[in-house]
Coordinates of C-alpha atoms in Angstrom, one line a residue:
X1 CA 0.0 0.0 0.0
X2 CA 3.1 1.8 0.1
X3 CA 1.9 3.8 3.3
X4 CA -1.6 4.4 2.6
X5 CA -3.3 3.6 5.5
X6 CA -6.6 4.2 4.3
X7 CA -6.7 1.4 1.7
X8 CA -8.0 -0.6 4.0
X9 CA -8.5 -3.8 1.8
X10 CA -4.8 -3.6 -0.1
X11 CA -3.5 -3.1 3.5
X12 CA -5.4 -6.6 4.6
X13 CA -3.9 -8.0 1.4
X14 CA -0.5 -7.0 2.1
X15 CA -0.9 -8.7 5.8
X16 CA -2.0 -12.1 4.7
X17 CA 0.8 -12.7 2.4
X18 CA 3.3 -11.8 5.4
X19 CA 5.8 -10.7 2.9
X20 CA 8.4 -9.3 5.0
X21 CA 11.7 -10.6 7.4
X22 CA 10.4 -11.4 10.7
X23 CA 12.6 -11.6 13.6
X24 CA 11.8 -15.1 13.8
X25 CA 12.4 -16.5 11.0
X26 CA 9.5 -17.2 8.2
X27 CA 5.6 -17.3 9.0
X28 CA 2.4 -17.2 7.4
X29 CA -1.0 -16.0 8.8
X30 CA -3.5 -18.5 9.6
X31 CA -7.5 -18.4 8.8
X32 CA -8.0 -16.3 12.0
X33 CA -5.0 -14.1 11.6
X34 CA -2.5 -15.4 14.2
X35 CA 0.7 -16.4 12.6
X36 CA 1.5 -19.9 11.9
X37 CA 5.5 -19.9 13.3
X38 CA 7.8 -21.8 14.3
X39 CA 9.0 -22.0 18.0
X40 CA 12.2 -21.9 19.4
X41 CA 14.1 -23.1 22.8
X42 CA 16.7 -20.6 23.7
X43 CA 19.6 -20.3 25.5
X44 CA 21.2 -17.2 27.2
X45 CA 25.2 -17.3 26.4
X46 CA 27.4 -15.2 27.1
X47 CA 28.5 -13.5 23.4
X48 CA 30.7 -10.9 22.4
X49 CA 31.0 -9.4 25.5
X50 CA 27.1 -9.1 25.6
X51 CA 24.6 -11.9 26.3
X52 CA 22.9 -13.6 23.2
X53 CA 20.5 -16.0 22.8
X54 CA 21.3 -19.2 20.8
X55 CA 18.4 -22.0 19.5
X56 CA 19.0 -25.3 21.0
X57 CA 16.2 -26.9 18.8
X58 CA 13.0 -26.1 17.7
X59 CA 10.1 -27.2 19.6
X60 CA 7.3 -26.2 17.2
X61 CA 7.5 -25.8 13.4
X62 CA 4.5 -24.1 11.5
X63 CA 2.5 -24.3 14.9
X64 CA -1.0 -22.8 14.6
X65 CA -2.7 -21.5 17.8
X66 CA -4.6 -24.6 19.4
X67 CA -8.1 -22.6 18.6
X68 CA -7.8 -20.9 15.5
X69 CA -10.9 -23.7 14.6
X70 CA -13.1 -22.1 17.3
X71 CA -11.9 -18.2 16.4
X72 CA -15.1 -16.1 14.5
X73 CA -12.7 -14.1 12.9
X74 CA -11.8 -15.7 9.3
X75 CA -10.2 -14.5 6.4

């Protein structure tokens, strides 16, 4: 929508493709419009001087809220 707010509907399109980097990692949006992710365990180690968070394994991939079934709100 390149940063019109106001179309609404191009806006909503926009969202359900998800087209963007996320922080963690790739996602979609499911039927009710939570993401469908994948979840991470983490770690705090210390990095660089600074404390970082490392993935020790994933513990969900392409996990999809456990009521998305029951949620009114569909695409």
């Amino acid at each position: 929508v390149k940063g019109d707010l106001s179309n609404k509907k191009g806006m909503v399109a926009a969202m359900r493709k998800a087209d963007f980097k996320s922080t963690r990692g790739k996602f979609t949006y499911n039927v009710n419009h939570h993401p469908i992710e994948n979840f991470y365990l983490l770690k705090a180690v210390k990095g660089a001087g600074e404390v970082e968070m490392q993935i020790q394994k994933t513990v969900f991939e392409n996990h999809k809220d456990a009521y998305y079934q029951d949620c009114p709100m569909k695409w």
